[in-house]
C-alpha positions as a Python dict, from the first residue, in 0.01 Angstrom:
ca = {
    (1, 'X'): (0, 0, 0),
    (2, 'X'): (-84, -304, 271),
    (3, 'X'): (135, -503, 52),
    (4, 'X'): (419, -290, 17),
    (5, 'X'): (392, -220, 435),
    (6, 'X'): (401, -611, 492),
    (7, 'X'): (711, -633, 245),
    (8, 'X'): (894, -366, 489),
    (9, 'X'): (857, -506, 769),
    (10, 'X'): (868, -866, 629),
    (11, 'X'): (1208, -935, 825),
    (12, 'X'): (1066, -1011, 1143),
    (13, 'X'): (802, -1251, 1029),
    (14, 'X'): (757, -1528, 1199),
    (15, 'X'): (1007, -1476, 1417),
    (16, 'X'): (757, -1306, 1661),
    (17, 'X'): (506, -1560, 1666),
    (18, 'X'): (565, -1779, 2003),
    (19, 'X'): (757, -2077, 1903),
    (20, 'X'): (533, -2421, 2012),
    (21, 'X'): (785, -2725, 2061),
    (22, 'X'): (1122, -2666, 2211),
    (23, 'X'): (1440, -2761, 2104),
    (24, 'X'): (1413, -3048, 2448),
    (25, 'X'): (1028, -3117, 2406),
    (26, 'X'): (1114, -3509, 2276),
    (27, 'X'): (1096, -3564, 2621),
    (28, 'X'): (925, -3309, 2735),
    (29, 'X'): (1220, -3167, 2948),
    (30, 'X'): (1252, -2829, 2930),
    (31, 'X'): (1392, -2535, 3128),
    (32, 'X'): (1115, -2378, 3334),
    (33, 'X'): (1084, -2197, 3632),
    (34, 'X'): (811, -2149, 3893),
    (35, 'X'): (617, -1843, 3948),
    (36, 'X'): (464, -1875, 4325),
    (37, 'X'): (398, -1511, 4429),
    (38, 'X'): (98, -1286, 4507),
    (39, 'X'): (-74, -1084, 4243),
    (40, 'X'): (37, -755, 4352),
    (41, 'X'): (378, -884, 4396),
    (42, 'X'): (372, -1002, 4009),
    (43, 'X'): (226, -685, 3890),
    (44, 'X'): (544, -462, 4007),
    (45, 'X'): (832, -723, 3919),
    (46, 'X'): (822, -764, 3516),
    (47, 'X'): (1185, -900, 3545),
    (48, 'X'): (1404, -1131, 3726),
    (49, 'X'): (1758, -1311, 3772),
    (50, 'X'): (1691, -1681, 3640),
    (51, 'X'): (1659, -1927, 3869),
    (52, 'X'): (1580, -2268, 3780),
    (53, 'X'): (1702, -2544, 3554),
    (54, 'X'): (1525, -2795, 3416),
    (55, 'X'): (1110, -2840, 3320),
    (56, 'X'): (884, -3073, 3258),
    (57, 'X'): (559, -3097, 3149),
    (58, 'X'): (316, -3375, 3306),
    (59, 'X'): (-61, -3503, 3300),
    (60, 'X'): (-226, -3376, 3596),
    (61, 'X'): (-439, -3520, 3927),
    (62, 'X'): (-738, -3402, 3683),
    (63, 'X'): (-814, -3616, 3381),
    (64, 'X'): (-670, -3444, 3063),
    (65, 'X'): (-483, -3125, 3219),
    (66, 'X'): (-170, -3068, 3215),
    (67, 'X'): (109, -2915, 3472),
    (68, 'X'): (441, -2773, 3451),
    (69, 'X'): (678, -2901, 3667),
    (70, 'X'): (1002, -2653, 3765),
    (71, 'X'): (1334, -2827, 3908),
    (72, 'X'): (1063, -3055, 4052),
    (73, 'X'): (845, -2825, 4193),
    (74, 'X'): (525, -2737, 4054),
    (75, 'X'): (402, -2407, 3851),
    (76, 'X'): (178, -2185, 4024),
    (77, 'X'): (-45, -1852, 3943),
    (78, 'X'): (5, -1548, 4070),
    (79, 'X'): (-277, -1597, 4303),
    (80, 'X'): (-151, -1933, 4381),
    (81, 'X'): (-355, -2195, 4211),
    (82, 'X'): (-153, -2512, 4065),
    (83, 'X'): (-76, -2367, 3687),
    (84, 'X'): (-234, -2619, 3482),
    (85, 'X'): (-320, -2631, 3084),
    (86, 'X'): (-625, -2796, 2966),
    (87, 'X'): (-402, -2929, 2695),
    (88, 'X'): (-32, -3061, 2578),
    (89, 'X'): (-20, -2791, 2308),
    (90, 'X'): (-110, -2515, 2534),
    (91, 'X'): (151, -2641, 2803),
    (92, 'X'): (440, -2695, 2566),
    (93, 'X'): (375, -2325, 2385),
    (94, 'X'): (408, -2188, 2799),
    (95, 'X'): (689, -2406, 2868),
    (96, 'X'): (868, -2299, 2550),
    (97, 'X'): (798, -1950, 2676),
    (98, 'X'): (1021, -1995, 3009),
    (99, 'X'): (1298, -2233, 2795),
    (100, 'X'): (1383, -1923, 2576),
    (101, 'X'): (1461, -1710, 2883),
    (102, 'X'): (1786, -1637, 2955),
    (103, 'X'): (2001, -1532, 3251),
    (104, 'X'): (1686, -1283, 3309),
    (105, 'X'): (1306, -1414, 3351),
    (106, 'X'): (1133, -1132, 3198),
    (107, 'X'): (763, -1214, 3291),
    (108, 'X'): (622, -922, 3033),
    (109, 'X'): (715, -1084, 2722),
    (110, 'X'): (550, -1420, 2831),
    (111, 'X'): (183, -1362, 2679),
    (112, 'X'): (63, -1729, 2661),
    (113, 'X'): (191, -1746, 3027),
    (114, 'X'): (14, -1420, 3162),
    (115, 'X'): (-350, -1544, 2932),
    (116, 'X'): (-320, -1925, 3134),
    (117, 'X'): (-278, -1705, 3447),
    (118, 'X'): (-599, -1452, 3366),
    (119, 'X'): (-800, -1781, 3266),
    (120, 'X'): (-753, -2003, 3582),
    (121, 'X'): (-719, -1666, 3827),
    (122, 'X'): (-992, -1486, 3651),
    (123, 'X'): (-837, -1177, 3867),
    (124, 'X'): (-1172, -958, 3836),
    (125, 'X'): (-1411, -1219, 3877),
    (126, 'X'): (-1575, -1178, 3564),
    (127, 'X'): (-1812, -1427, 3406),
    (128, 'X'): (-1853, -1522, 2992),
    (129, 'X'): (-2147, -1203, 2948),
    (130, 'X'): (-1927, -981, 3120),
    (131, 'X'): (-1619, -1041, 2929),
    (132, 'X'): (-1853, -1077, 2595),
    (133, 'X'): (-1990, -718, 2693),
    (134, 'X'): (-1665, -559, 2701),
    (135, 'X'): (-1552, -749, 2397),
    (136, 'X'): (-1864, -592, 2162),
    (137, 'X'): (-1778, -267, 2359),
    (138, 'X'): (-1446, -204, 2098),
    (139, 'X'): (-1730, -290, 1805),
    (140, 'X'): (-1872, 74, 1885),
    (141, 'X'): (-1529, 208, 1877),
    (142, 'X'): (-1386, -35, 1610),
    (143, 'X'): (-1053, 111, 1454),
    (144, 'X'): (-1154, 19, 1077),
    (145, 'X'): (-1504, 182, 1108),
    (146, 'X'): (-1353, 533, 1223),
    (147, 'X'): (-1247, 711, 899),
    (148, 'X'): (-1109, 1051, 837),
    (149, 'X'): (-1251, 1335, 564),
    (150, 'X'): (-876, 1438, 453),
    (151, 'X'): (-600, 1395, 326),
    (152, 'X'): (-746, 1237, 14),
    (153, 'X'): (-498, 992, 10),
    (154, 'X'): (-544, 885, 362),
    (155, 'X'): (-930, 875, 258),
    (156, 'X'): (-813, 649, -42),
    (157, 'X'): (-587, 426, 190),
    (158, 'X'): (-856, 336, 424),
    (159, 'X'): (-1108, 314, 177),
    (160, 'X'): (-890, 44, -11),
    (161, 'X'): (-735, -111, 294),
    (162, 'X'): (-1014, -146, 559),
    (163, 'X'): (-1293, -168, 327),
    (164, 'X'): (-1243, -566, 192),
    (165, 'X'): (-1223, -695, 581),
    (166, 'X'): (-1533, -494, 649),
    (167, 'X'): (-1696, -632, 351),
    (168, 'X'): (-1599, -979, 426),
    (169, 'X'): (-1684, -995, 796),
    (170, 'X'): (-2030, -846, 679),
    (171, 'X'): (-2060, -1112, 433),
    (172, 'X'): (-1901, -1378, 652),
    (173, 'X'): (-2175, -1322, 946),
    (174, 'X'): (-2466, -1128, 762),
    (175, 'X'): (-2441, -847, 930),
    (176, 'X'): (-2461, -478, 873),
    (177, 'X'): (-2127, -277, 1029),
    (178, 'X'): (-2068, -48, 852),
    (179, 'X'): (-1817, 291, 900),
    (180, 'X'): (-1840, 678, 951),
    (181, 'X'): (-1679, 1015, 969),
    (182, 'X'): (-1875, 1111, 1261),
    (183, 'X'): (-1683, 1111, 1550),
    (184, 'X'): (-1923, 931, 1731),
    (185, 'X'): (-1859, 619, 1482),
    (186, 'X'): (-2123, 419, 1309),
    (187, 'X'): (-2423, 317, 1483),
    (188, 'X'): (-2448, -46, 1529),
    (189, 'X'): (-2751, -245, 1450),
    (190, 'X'): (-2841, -407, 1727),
    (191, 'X'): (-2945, -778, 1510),
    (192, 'X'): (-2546, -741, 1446),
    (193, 'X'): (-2456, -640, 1810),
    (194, 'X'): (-2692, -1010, 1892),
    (195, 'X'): (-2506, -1179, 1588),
    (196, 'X'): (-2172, -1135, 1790),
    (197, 'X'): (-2279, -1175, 2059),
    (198, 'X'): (-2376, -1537, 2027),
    (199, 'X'): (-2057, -1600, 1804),
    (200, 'X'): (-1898, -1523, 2093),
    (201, 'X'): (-2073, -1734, 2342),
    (202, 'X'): (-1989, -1988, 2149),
    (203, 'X'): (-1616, -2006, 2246),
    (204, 'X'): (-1555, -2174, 2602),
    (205, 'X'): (-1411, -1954, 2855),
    (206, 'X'): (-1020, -2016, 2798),
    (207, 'X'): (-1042, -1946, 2407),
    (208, 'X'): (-1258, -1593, 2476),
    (209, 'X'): (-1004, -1534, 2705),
    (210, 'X'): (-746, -1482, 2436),
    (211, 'X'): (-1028, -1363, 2164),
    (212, 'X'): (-1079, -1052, 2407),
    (213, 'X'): (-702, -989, 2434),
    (214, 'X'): (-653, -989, 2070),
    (215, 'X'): (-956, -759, 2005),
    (216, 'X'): (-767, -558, 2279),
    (217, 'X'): (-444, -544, 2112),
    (218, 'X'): (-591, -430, 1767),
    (219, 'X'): (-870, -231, 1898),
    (220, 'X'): (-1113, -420, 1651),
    (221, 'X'): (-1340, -672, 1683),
    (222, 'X'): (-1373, -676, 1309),
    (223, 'X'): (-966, -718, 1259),
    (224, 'X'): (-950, -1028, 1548),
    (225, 'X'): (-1237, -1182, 1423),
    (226, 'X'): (-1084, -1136, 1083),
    (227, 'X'): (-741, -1271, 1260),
    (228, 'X'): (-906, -1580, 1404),
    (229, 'X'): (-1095, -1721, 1099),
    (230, 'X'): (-761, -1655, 903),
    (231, 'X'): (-897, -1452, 660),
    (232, 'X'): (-537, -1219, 711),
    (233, 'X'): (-236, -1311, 855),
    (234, 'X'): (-129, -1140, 1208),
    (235, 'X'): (90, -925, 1012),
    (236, 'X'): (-187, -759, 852),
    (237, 'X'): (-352, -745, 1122),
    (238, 'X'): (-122, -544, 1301),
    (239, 'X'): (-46, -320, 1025),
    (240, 'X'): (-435, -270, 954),
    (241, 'X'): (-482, -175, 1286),
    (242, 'X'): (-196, 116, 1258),
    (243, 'X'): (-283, 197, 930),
    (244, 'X'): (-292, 554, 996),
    (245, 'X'): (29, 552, 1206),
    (246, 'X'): (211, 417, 933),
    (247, 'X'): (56, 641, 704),
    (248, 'X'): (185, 930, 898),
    (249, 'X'): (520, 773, 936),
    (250, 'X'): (563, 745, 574),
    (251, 'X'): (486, 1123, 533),
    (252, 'X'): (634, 1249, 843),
    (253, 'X'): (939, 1007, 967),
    (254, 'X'): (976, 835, 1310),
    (255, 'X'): (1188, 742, 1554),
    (256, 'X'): (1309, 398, 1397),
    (257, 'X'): (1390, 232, 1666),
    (258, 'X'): (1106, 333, 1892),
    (259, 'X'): (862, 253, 1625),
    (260, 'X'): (1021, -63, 1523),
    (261, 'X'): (988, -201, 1901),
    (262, 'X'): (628, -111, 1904),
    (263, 'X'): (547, -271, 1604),
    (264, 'X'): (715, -600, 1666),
    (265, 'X'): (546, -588, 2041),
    (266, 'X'): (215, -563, 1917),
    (267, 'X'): (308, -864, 1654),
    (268, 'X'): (355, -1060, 1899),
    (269, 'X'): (125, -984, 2168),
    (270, 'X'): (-130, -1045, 1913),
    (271, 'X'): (53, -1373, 1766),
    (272, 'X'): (4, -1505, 2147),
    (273, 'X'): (-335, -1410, 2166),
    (274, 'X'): (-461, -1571, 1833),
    (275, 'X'): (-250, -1910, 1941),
    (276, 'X'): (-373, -1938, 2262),
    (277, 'X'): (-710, -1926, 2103),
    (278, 'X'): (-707, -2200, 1876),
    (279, 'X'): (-487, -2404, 2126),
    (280, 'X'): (-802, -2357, 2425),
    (281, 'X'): (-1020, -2456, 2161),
    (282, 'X'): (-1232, -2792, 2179),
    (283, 'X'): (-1129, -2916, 1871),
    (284, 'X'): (-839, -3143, 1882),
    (285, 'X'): (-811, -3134, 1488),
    (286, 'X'): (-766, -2791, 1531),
    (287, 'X'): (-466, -2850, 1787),
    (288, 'X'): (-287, -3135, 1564),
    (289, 'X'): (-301, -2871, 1281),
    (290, 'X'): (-123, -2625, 1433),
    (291, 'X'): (122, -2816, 1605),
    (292, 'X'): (238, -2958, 1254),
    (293, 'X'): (228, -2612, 1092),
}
């Protein structure tokens, strides 16, 4: 069923993941404009009328980040810190961002630049435990552990769909997780609650920065987790995650158009998430990778 879901929706692809060099990145020139407003102001506009030309990307006052530079002016946050990137892979994948705008900025599809924003505004003032807490907070409500008693074929379709990725991550951290009809969910042991929790201390701030907004997005720790150690692709991810959305669809119909924008949001919210993760990461092998993939 996964399979056949992935096929229909196969023509968007890879077209929704967030492209990393730009057409102009030889030279690192590249159209990009600069944000300098308040963080109230940037939460009400979500579009505006263009208004820059050229970008470039350079190394910053601080050994080994990197800033964007707008019609010679310099990037800034929302609450007005100097934008910078702790790497050149990071800063090209934000700078592509504002290149593929048009005659409009529209500031809500640009995911890698809102997550550099969150990371060097940290807006609630959160530290690693807090945002770790609220991470292993979804594990209690994870989407894949929540199953229904009927229809049997929606009881088959989970069963044969969310079952593998809760076997592997099981098997992949030795943990217990486990799922339930209750509507309370499964009860988490706490050893596995501790297991995550130091998997996720283990990422530096930045990269559990865009770990927590995938596990947002999906609604499953066990589908970004999943996600991040590429056991499944982003489009399974997303379509695990809806599984009994589409399920529904498939019985019921839908509003194509509505459900089609959804979907392909959600693609690529998560696509931006699981990049910016491996491109915050310490691991410059890591970085090279990607960039050549």
């Amino acid at each position: 069923m996964l399979r056949n879901l992935v096929r229909l929706h196969s023509r968007v692809g890879h077209a929704l993941s967030p492209p990393i060099v730009c057409p102009r990145s030889q030279a690192l020139k590249l159209p990009l404009p600069l944000l300098s407003v308040n963080s109230k102001y940037y939460s009400i506009i979500t579009e505006r009328k263009k208004f820059y030309e050229d970008v470039s990307i350079s190394h910053g006052e601080a050994g080994g980040m990197f800033e964007i530079n707008l019609d010679q002016r310099k990037l800034k946050t929302p609450g007005g810190k100097l934008f910078t990137a702790p790497n050149k892979a990071l800063a090209i994948a934000v700078a592509n961002e504002w290149d593929t705008q048009k005659d409009t900025v529209k500031f809500y599809s640009m995911h890698m630049t809102t997550l550099c924003n969150t990371a060097l505004d940290n807006p609630t003032f959160r530290s690693k435990d807090q945002m770790i807490t609220a991470a292993l907070k979804y594990l209690e409500t994870d989407t894949i552990c929540y199953r229904v008693e009927e229809p049997p074929s929606l009881v088959e379709l989970q069963n044969n769909e969310w079952d593998p990725v809760l076997n592997w991550i099981e098997d992949r951290y030795n943990v217990v997780v486990g799922s339930s009809t209750n509507i309370l969910g499964p009860e988490i042991p706490q050893a596995t609650m501790d297991t995550f929790r130091q998997h996720l201390g283990s990422y530096n701030f930045w990269s559990l920065t865009g770990l927590e907004y995938v596990i947002t997005q999906l609604k499953s720790v066990v589908l970004a987790f999943a996600l991040i150690d590429k056991h499944i692709t982003v489009e399974q991810a997303v379509l695990l995650s809806r599984l009994e959305e589409e399920f529904q669809i498939g019985h019921w119909g839908n509003v194509e158009w509505a459900h089609d924008v959804d979907l392909y949001e959600l693609r690529a919210r998560t696509a931006a998430g699981a990049l910016f993760v491996h491109f915050s990461s310490e691991s410059s092998t890591v970085k090279r990778k990607l960039m050549q993939d």
